[in-house]
Amino acid sequence: MKYFIVIISSFIISFAFNFFLVPHEILSSGISGVAILIGLITPFDIGLLNFLLNLPILILGYYKLGKEITLNTLLCVISLSIFLYVLPVHALAENTLLSAIFGGVLGGAGVGLILKYSGTSGGLDIIAIIISRTSNVSVGLLLTAMNGVIVLFSGFIFGWDLALYTLISIFITGKIIDAVHTNHIKLTMQIVTTNGEQIRQELLQSIYRGITISDGYGGYTLEKKQILMMIVTRYETIKVKEIVRKHDAKAFINIFETVEVDGEFAKN
């Protein structure tokens, strides 16, 4: 089911690109935006460019983020590249502003679903996650800065009117991603389990975050339990839940908003 959703979401993103953004020379966020930029000024196919630009980042992600999240991302990148190659580039609307808005909405919905079920859509997501894991800089801030560079290139090459349309599209995409996935960059996860040690070991190997552990017991059964608390980015919640369910199918997981983090966010 997860892989089917990733493929459908990739189709939605490709549809947004080829029918709303590319015909009006509006760029998207991330590596896909770079692929559109190069594709508009060269004869190379955007789908092929998207795959080639993501390939070295996927290799980096394999070593830094692990096998599972890289394979999920690879499926997304391949699906998106194929759909970008197969679908024709045709403007559904003549109005550039409307195209920027609807392209941003559809693109954001597609990326949001991929993040919800896969963990990352590739490209700049992987770079931002890797940097965020070794610093206290949020993924959202890093993506905003990198996408800002794309907007600047758009302005110098296609003119500042199109750069502003690109900015509108990227902004809307981000808002829709938050609405579909989760609108909090940092989340606190509390895990109540009877297999705390096994979960702790795998979390420390897979998730670059600190963990606080305390003892407790069930209020009804009086069974001894361990309570694991950790703060993660929105991109890491799926992986944490997969690890927990692997060791304890009956574990209780509580996820809530973290307003502020003061201290070490990354694992020492």
mmCIF file of C-alpha atoms in Angstrom:
data_model
loop_
_atom_site.group_PDB
_atom_site.id
_atom_site.type_symbol
_atom_site.label_atom_id
_atom_site.label_comp_id
_atom_site.label_asym_id
_atom_site.label_seq_id
_atom_site.Cartn_x
_atom_site.Cartn_y
_atom_site.Cartn_z
ATOM 1 C CA MET A 1 0.000 0.000 0.000
ATOM 2 C CA LYS A 2 2.831 2.381 0.889
ATOM 3 C CA TYR A 3 4.548 1.883 -2.463
ATOM 4 C CA PHE A 4 1.280 2.342 -4.358
ATOM 5 C CA ILE A 5 0.724 5.688 -2.606
ATOM 6 C CA VAL A 6 4.279 6.775 -3.469
ATOM 7 C CA ILE A 7 3.712 5.993 -7.168
ATOM 8 C CA ILE A 8 0.333 7.786 -7.272
ATOM 9 C CA SER A 9 1.820 10.767 -5.444
ATOM 10 C CA SER A 10 4.680 10.899 -7.945
ATOM 11 C CA PHE A 11 2.109 11.024 -10.750
ATOM 12 C CA ILE A 12 0.336 13.940 -9.030
ATOM 13 C CA ILE A 13 3.619 15.845 -8.729
ATOM 14 C CA SER A 14 4.503 15.159 -12.376
ATOM 15 C CA PHE A 15 1.059 16.311 -13.477
ATOM 16 C CA ALA A 16 1.508 19.558 -11.543
ATOM 17 C CA PHE A 17 4.908 20.123 -13.163
ATOM 18 C CA ASN A 18 4.055 19.350 -16.787
ATOM 19 C CA PHE A 19 0.569 20.898 -16.893
ATOM 20 C CA PHE A 20 0.934 23.919 -14.611
ATOM 21 C CA LEU A 21 4.531 24.882 -13.815
ATOM 22 C CA VAL A 22 6.831 23.973 -16.738
ATOM 23 C CA PRO A 23 4.651 25.503 -19.519
ATOM 24 C CA HIS A 24 4.880 28.881 -17.738
ATOM 25 C CA GLU A 25 8.595 28.504 -16.826
ATOM 26 C CA ILE A 26 7.725 28.347 -13.114
ATOM 27 C CA LEU A 27 10.143 26.315 -11.020
ATOM 28 C CA SER A 28 9.289 23.958 -8.182
ATOM 29 C CA SER A 29 11.162 23.522 -4.931
ATOM 30 C CA GLY A 30 14.083 21.133 -4.442
ATOM 31 C CA ILE A 31 16.096 19.175 -6.980
ATOM 32 C CA SER A 32 13.036 18.961 -9.237
ATOM 33 C CA GLY A 33 13.165 22.746 -9.522
ATOM 34 C CA VAL A 34 16.818 22.557 -10.558
ATOM 35 C CA ALA A 35 15.887 19.888 -13.144
ATOM 36 C CA ILE A 36 13.133 22.137 -14.542
ATOM 37 C CA LEU A 37 15.550 25.089 -14.657
ATOM 38 C CA ILE A 38 18.189 23.154 -16.611
ATOM 39 C CA GLY A 39 15.552 21.524 -18.823
ATOM 40 C CA LEU A 40 14.106 24.896 -19.822
ATOM 41 C CA ILE A 41 17.464 26.306 -20.954
ATOM 42 C CA THR A 42 18.897 23.094 -22.488
ATOM 43 C CA PRO A 43 17.521 20.361 -24.776
ATOM 44 C CA PHE A 44 17.761 17.719 -22.019
ATOM 45 C CA ASP A 45 14.609 15.988 -20.778
ATOM 46 C CA ILE A 46 13.452 17.124 -17.318
ATOM 47 C CA GLY A 47 12.630 13.575 -16.195
ATOM 48 C CA LEU A 48 16.114 12.326 -17.046
ATOM 49 C CA LEU A 49 17.709 15.343 -15.375
ATOM 50 C CA ASN A 50 15.665 14.765 -12.228
ATOM 51 C CA PHE A 51 16.966 11.199 -11.981
ATOM 52 C CA LEU A 52 20.613 12.063 -12.705
ATOM 53 C CA LEU A 53 20.656 14.961 -10.212
ATOM 54 C CA ASN A 54 19.115 12.789 -7.484
ATOM 55 C CA LEU A 55 21.432 9.824 -8.053
ATOM 56 C CA PRO A 56 24.501 11.110 -6.125
ATOM 57 C CA ILE A 57 22.238 12.376 -3.326
ATOM 58 C CA LEU A 58 20.607 8.940 -3.073
ATOM 59 C CA ILE A 59 24.053 7.350 -2.702
ATOM 60 C CA LEU A 60 24.845 9.824 0.071
ATOM 61 C CA GLY A 61 21.503 9.082 1.710
ATOM 62 C CA TYR A 62 22.227 5.340 1.661
ATOM 63 C CA TYR A 63 25.316 5.824 3.822
ATOM 64 C CA LYS A 64 23.867 8.536 6.071
ATOM 65 C CA LEU A 65 20.181 7.612 6.466
ATOM 66 C CA GLY A 66 20.106 3.871 5.927
ATOM 67 C CA LYS A 67 18.896 1.336 3.396
ATOM 68 C CA GLU A 68 15.131 1.448 3.958
ATOM 69 C CA ILE A 69 14.584 5.184 3.604
ATOM 70 C CA THR A 70 16.893 5.241 0.557
ATOM 71 C CA LEU A 71 14.940 2.483 -1.207
ATOM 72 C CA ASN A 72 11.662 4.323 -0.523
ATOM 73 C CA THR A 73 13.190 7.501 -1.915
ATOM 74 C CA LEU A 74 14.569 5.671 -4.957
ATOM 75 C CA LEU A 75 11.073 4.456 -5.832
ATOM 76 C CA CYS A 76 9.815 8.033 -5.607
ATOM 77 C CA VAL A 77 12.637 9.430 -7.762
ATOM 78 C CA ILE A 78 12.266 6.740 -10.445
ATOM 79 C CA SER A 79 8.463 7.083 -10.566
ATOM 80 C CA LEU A 80 8.632 10.867 -10.741
ATOM 81 C CA SER A 81 11.302 10.805 -13.460
ATOM 82 C CA ILE A 82 9.297 8.330 -15.593
ATOM 83 C CA PHE A 83 6.073 10.316 -15.292
ATOM 84 C CA LEU A 84 7.890 13.574 -16.124
ATOM 85 C CA TYR A 85 9.264 11.878 -19.243
ATOM 86 C CA VAL A 86 5.968 10.277 -20.338
ATOM 87 C CA LEU A 87 3.483 13.065 -19.622
ATOM 88 C CA PRO A 88 3.345 15.824 -22.249
ATOM 89 C CA VAL A 89 4.103 19.419 -21.343
ATOM 90 C CA HIS A 90 0.835 21.238 -21.910
ATOM 91 C CA ALA A 91 -0.586 24.319 -20.206
ATOM 92 C CA LEU A 92 -4.057 23.710 -18.788
ATOM 93 C CA ALA A 93 -4.456 27.388 -17.882
ATOM 94 C CA GLU A 94 -3.189 30.477 -19.676
ATOM 95 C CA ASN A 95 -3.027 32.571 -16.507
ATOM 96 C CA THR A 96 0.430 32.296 -14.931
ATOM 97 C CA LEU A 97 -0.715 33.145 -11.409
ATOM 98 C CA LEU A 98 -3.447 30.487 -11.450
ATOM 99 C CA SER A 99 -0.929 27.959 -12.758
ATOM 100 C CA ALA A 100 1.513 28.822 -9.961
ATOM 101 C CA ILE A 101 -1.222 28.402 -7.339
ATOM 102 C CA PHE A 102 -2.683 25.118 -8.602
ATOM 103 C CA GLY A 103 0.751 23.726 -9.451
ATOM 104 C CA GLY A 104 1.839 24.477 -5.887
ATOM 105 C CA VAL A 105 -1.295 22.882 -4.407
ATOM 106 C CA LEU A 106 -0.992 19.658 -6.410
ATOM 107 C CA GLY A 107 2.776 19.444 -5.941
ATOM 108 C CA GLY A 108 2.450 19.997 -2.209
ATOM 109 C CA ALA A 109 -0.257 17.346 -1.905
ATOM 110 C CA GLY A 110 1.919 14.816 -3.715
ATOM 111 C CA VAL A 111 5.048 15.553 -1.681
ATOM 112 C CA GLY A 112 3.039 15.593 1.559
ATOM 113 C CA LEU A 113 1.691 12.095 0.892
ATOM 114 C CA ILE A 114 5.164 10.804 0.068
ATOM 115 C CA LEU A 115 6.584 12.259 3.280
ATOM 116 C CA LYS A 116 3.721 10.750 5.246
ATOM 117 C CA TYR A 117 4.135 7.226 3.911
ATOM 118 C CA SER A 118 7.763 7.071 2.744
ATOM 119 C CA GLY A 119 9.817 9.557 4.775
ATOM 120 C CA THR A 120 11.430 11.677 2.074
ATOM 121 C CA SER A 121 10.887 12.605 -1.559
ATOM 122 C CA GLY A 122 14.622 12.792 -2.253
ATOM 123 C CA GLY A 123 16.815 15.645 -3.404
ATOM 124 C CA LEU A 124 17.155 18.524 -0.995
ATOM 125 C CA ASP A 125 15.056 16.667 1.613
ATOM 126 C CA ILE A 126 17.920 14.202 2.108
ATOM 127 C CA ILE A 127 20.567 16.943 2.290
ATOM 128 C CA ALA A 128 18.480 18.943 4.781
ATOM 129 C CA ILE A 129 17.826 15.879 6.986
ATOM 130 C CA ILE A 130 21.533 14.981 7.058
ATOM 131 C CA ILE A 131 22.562 18.536 8.001
ATOM 132 C CA SER A 132 19.768 18.806 10.565
ATOM 133 C CA ARG A 133 20.844 15.574 12.250
ATOM 134 C CA THR A 134 24.266 17.006 13.024
ATOM 135 C CA SER A 135 23.076 20.470 14.081
ATOM 136 C CA ASN A 136 20.171 22.239 15.737
ATOM 137 C CA VAL A 137 19.092 23.865 12.467
ATOM 138 C CA SER A 138 15.581 22.780 11.471
ATOM 139 C CA VAL A 139 14.868 20.927 8.245
ATOM 140 C CA GLY A 140 12.296 23.572 7.315
ATOM 141 C CA LEU A 141 14.798 26.416 7.635
ATOM 142 C CA LEU A 142 17.403 24.554 5.589
ATOM 143 C CA LEU A 143 14.921 23.795 2.810
ATOM 144 C CA THR A 144 13.767 27.414 2.776
ATOM 145 C CA ALA A 145 17.349 28.654 2.353
ATOM 146 C CA MET A 146 18.150 26.186 -0.440
ATOM 147 C CA ASN A 147 14.892 26.922 -2.258
ATOM 148 C CA GLY A 148 15.693 30.626 -1.966
ATOM 149 C CA VAL A 149 18.740 30.008 -4.154
ATOM 150 C CA ILE A 150 16.477 28.416 -6.785
ATOM 151 C CA VAL A 151 14.251 31.509 -6.764
ATOM 152 C CA LEU A 152 17.280 33.766 -7.264
ATOM 153 C CA PHE A 153 18.446 31.735 -10.263
ATOM 154 C CA SER A 154 14.935 31.895 -11.682
ATOM 155 C CA GLY A 155 14.969 35.677 -11.377
ATOM 156 C CA PHE A 156 18.312 36.105 -13.130
ATOM 157 C CA ILE A 157 17.459 33.724 -15.979
ATOM 158 C CA PHE A 158 13.718 34.164 -16.612
ATOM 159 C CA GLY A 159 13.031 37.561 -15.075
ATOM 160 C CA TRP A 160 11.815 38.614 -11.660
ATOM 161 C CA ASP A 161 8.124 38.310 -12.495
ATOM 162 C CA LEU A 162 8.528 34.574 -13.036
ATOM 163 C CA ALA A 163 10.775 34.398 -9.966
ATOM 164 C CA LEU A 164 7.940 35.805 -7.861
ATOM 165 C CA TYR A 165 5.522 33.293 -9.377
ATOM 166 C CA THR A 166 8.037 30.582 -8.459
ATOM 167 C CA LEU A 167 8.176 31.967 -4.910
ATOM 168 C CA ILE A 168 4.363 31.846 -4.671
ATOM 169 C CA SER A 169 4.319 28.257 -5.925
ATOM 170 C CA ILE A 170 7.047 27.133 -3.473
ATOM 171 C CA PHE A 171 5.299 28.873 -0.562
ATOM 172 C CA ILE A 172 1.962 27.196 -1.367
ATOM 173 C CA THR A 173 3.703 23.841 -1.808
ATOM 174 C CA GLY A 174 5.204 24.132 1.679
ATOM 175 C CA LYS A 175 1.862 25.021 3.266
ATOM 176 C CA ILE A 176 0.094 22.089 1.581
ATOM 177 C CA ILE A 177 2.882 19.702 2.624
ATOM 178 C CA ASP A 178 2.393 20.780 6.240
ATOM 179 C CA ALA A 179 -1.382 20.369 5.960
ATOM 180 C CA VAL A 180 -1.138 16.858 4.479
ATOM 181 C CA HIS A 181 1.741 15.586 6.583
ATOM 182 C CA THR A 182 2.096 17.483 9.846
ATOM 183 C CA ASN A 183 2.424 21.184 10.518
ATOM 184 C CA HIS A 184 5.097 20.843 13.215
ATOM 185 C CA ILE A 185 8.796 20.668 12.425
ATOM 186 C CA LYS A 186 9.756 19.144 15.790
ATOM 187 C CA LEU A 187 7.655 16.576 17.626
ATOM 188 C CA THR A 188 8.004 14.843 20.994
ATOM 189 C CA MET A 189 7.424 11.084 20.984
ATOM 190 C CA GLN A 190 6.669 9.159 24.178
ATOM 191 C CA ILE A 191 6.862 5.384 23.794
ATOM 192 C CA VAL A 192 5.484 3.091 26.513
ATOM 193 C CA THR A 193 6.719 -0.458 25.973
ATOM 194 C CA THR A 194 7.800 -3.715 27.607
ATOM 195 C CA ASN A 195 10.750 -4.068 25.191
ATOM 196 C CA GLY A 196 12.521 -0.801 25.889
ATOM 197 C CA GLU A 197 16.095 -2.065 25.581
ATOM 198 C CA GLN A 198 15.667 -3.592 22.103
ATOM 199 C CA ILE A 199 13.873 -0.471 20.864
ATOM 200 C CA ARG A 200 16.519 1.785 22.430
ATOM 201 C CA GLN A 201 19.371 -0.019 20.700
ATOM 202 C CA GLU A 202 17.830 0.132 17.232
ATOM 203 C CA LEU A 203 16.683 3.741 17.626
ATOM 204 C CA LEU A 204 20.211 4.815 18.538
ATOM 205 C CA GLN A 205 21.525 3.056 15.429
ATOM 206 C CA SER A 206 18.922 4.506 13.066
ATOM 207 C CA ILE A 207 17.752 7.869 14.432
ATOM 208 C CA TYR A 208 20.287 10.600 15.237
ATOM 209 C CA ARG A 209 18.484 11.781 18.369
ATOM 210 C CA GLY A 210 18.958 11.482 22.118
ATOM 211 C CA ILE A 211 16.602 9.296 24.158
ATOM 212 C CA THR A 212 15.482 9.666 27.771
ATOM 213 C CA ILE A 213 14.272 6.468 29.465
ATOM 214 C CA SER A 214 12.279 6.097 32.680
ATOM 215 C CA ASP A 215 10.569 3.149 34.396
ATOM 216 C CA GLY A 216 6.827 2.865 34.881
ATOM 217 C CA TYR A 217 4.049 0.331 35.211
ATOM 218 C CA GLY A 218 0.580 -0.178 33.814
ATOM 219 C CA GLY A 219 -2.157 1.404 35.863
ATOM 220 C CA TYR A 220 -4.466 -1.575 35.345
ATOM 221 C CA THR A 221 -2.114 -4.568 35.008
ATOM 222 C CA LEU A 222 0.761 -3.189 37.161
ATOM 223 C CA GLU A 223 3.087 -4.675 34.511
ATOM 224 C CA LYS A 224 6.548 -3.084 34.451
ATOM 225 C CA LYS A 225 7.165 -0.884 31.402
ATOM 226 C CA GLN A 226 9.806 1.471 30.037
ATOM 227 C CA ILE A 227 8.959 4.986 28.855
ATOM 228 C CA LEU A 228 11.184 6.294 26.065
ATOM 229 C CA MET A 229 11.011 9.998 25.231
ATOM 230 C CA MET A 230 12.694 11.617 22.250
ATOM 231 C CA ILE A 231 12.317 14.736 20.124
ATOM 232 C CA VAL A 232 12.398 14.164 16.378
ATOM 233 C CA THR A 233 11.762 16.028 13.155
ATOM 234 C CA ARG A 234 8.559 15.390 11.262
ATOM 235 C CA TYR A 235 10.561 13.353 8.731
ATOM 236 C CA GLU A 236 11.668 10.851 11.373
ATOM 237 C CA THR A 237 8.349 9.874 12.978
ATOM 238 C CA ILE A 238 7.573 7.119 10.454
ATOM 239 C CA LYS A 239 10.931 5.425 10.989
ATOM 240 C CA VAL A 240 10.554 5.579 14.782
ATOM 241 C CA LYS A 241 7.086 4.008 14.637
ATOM 242 C CA GLU A 242 8.334 1.234 12.342
ATOM 243 C CA ILE A 243 11.142 0.387 14.789
ATOM 244 C CA VAL A 244 8.813 0.397 17.789
ATOM 245 C CA ARG A 245 6.204 -1.826 16.099
ATOM 246 C CA LYS A 246 8.939 -4.224 15.030
ATOM 247 C CA HIS A 247 9.795 -4.980 18.664
ATOM 248 C CA ASP A 248 6.455 -4.334 20.383
ATOM 249 C CA ALA A 249 3.218 -4.395 18.408
ATOM 250 C CA LYS A 250 1.254 -3.322 21.502
ATOM 251 C CA ALA A 251 3.451 -0.351 22.435
ATOM 252 C CA PHE A 252 1.696 2.933 23.198
ATOM 253 C CA ILE A 253 3.067 5.911 21.254
ATOM 254 C CA ASN A 254 2.123 9.484 22.126
ATOM 255 C CA ILE A 255 3.169 12.229 19.670
ATOM 256 C CA PHE A 256 2.663 15.905 20.400
ATOM 257 C CA GLU A 257 3.931 19.321 19.353
ATOM 258 C CA THR A 258 7.246 20.627 20.650
ATOM 259 C CA VAL A 259 7.089 24.409 20.873
ATOM 260 C CA GLU A 260 10.758 24.992 21.650
ATOM 261 C CA VAL A 261 13.936 22.959 22.137
ATOM 262 C CA ASP A 262 16.595 24.409 24.458
ATOM 263 C CA GLY A 263 19.694 22.207 24.589
ATOM 264 C CA GLU A 264 21.155 19.407 22.502
ATOM 265 C CA PHE A 265 18.683 18.258 19.870
ATOM 266 C CA ALA A 266 21.068 15.897 18.071
ATOM 267 C CA LYS A 267 22.378 12.724 19.718
ATOM 268 C CA ASN A 268 25.774 13.106 21.401
#
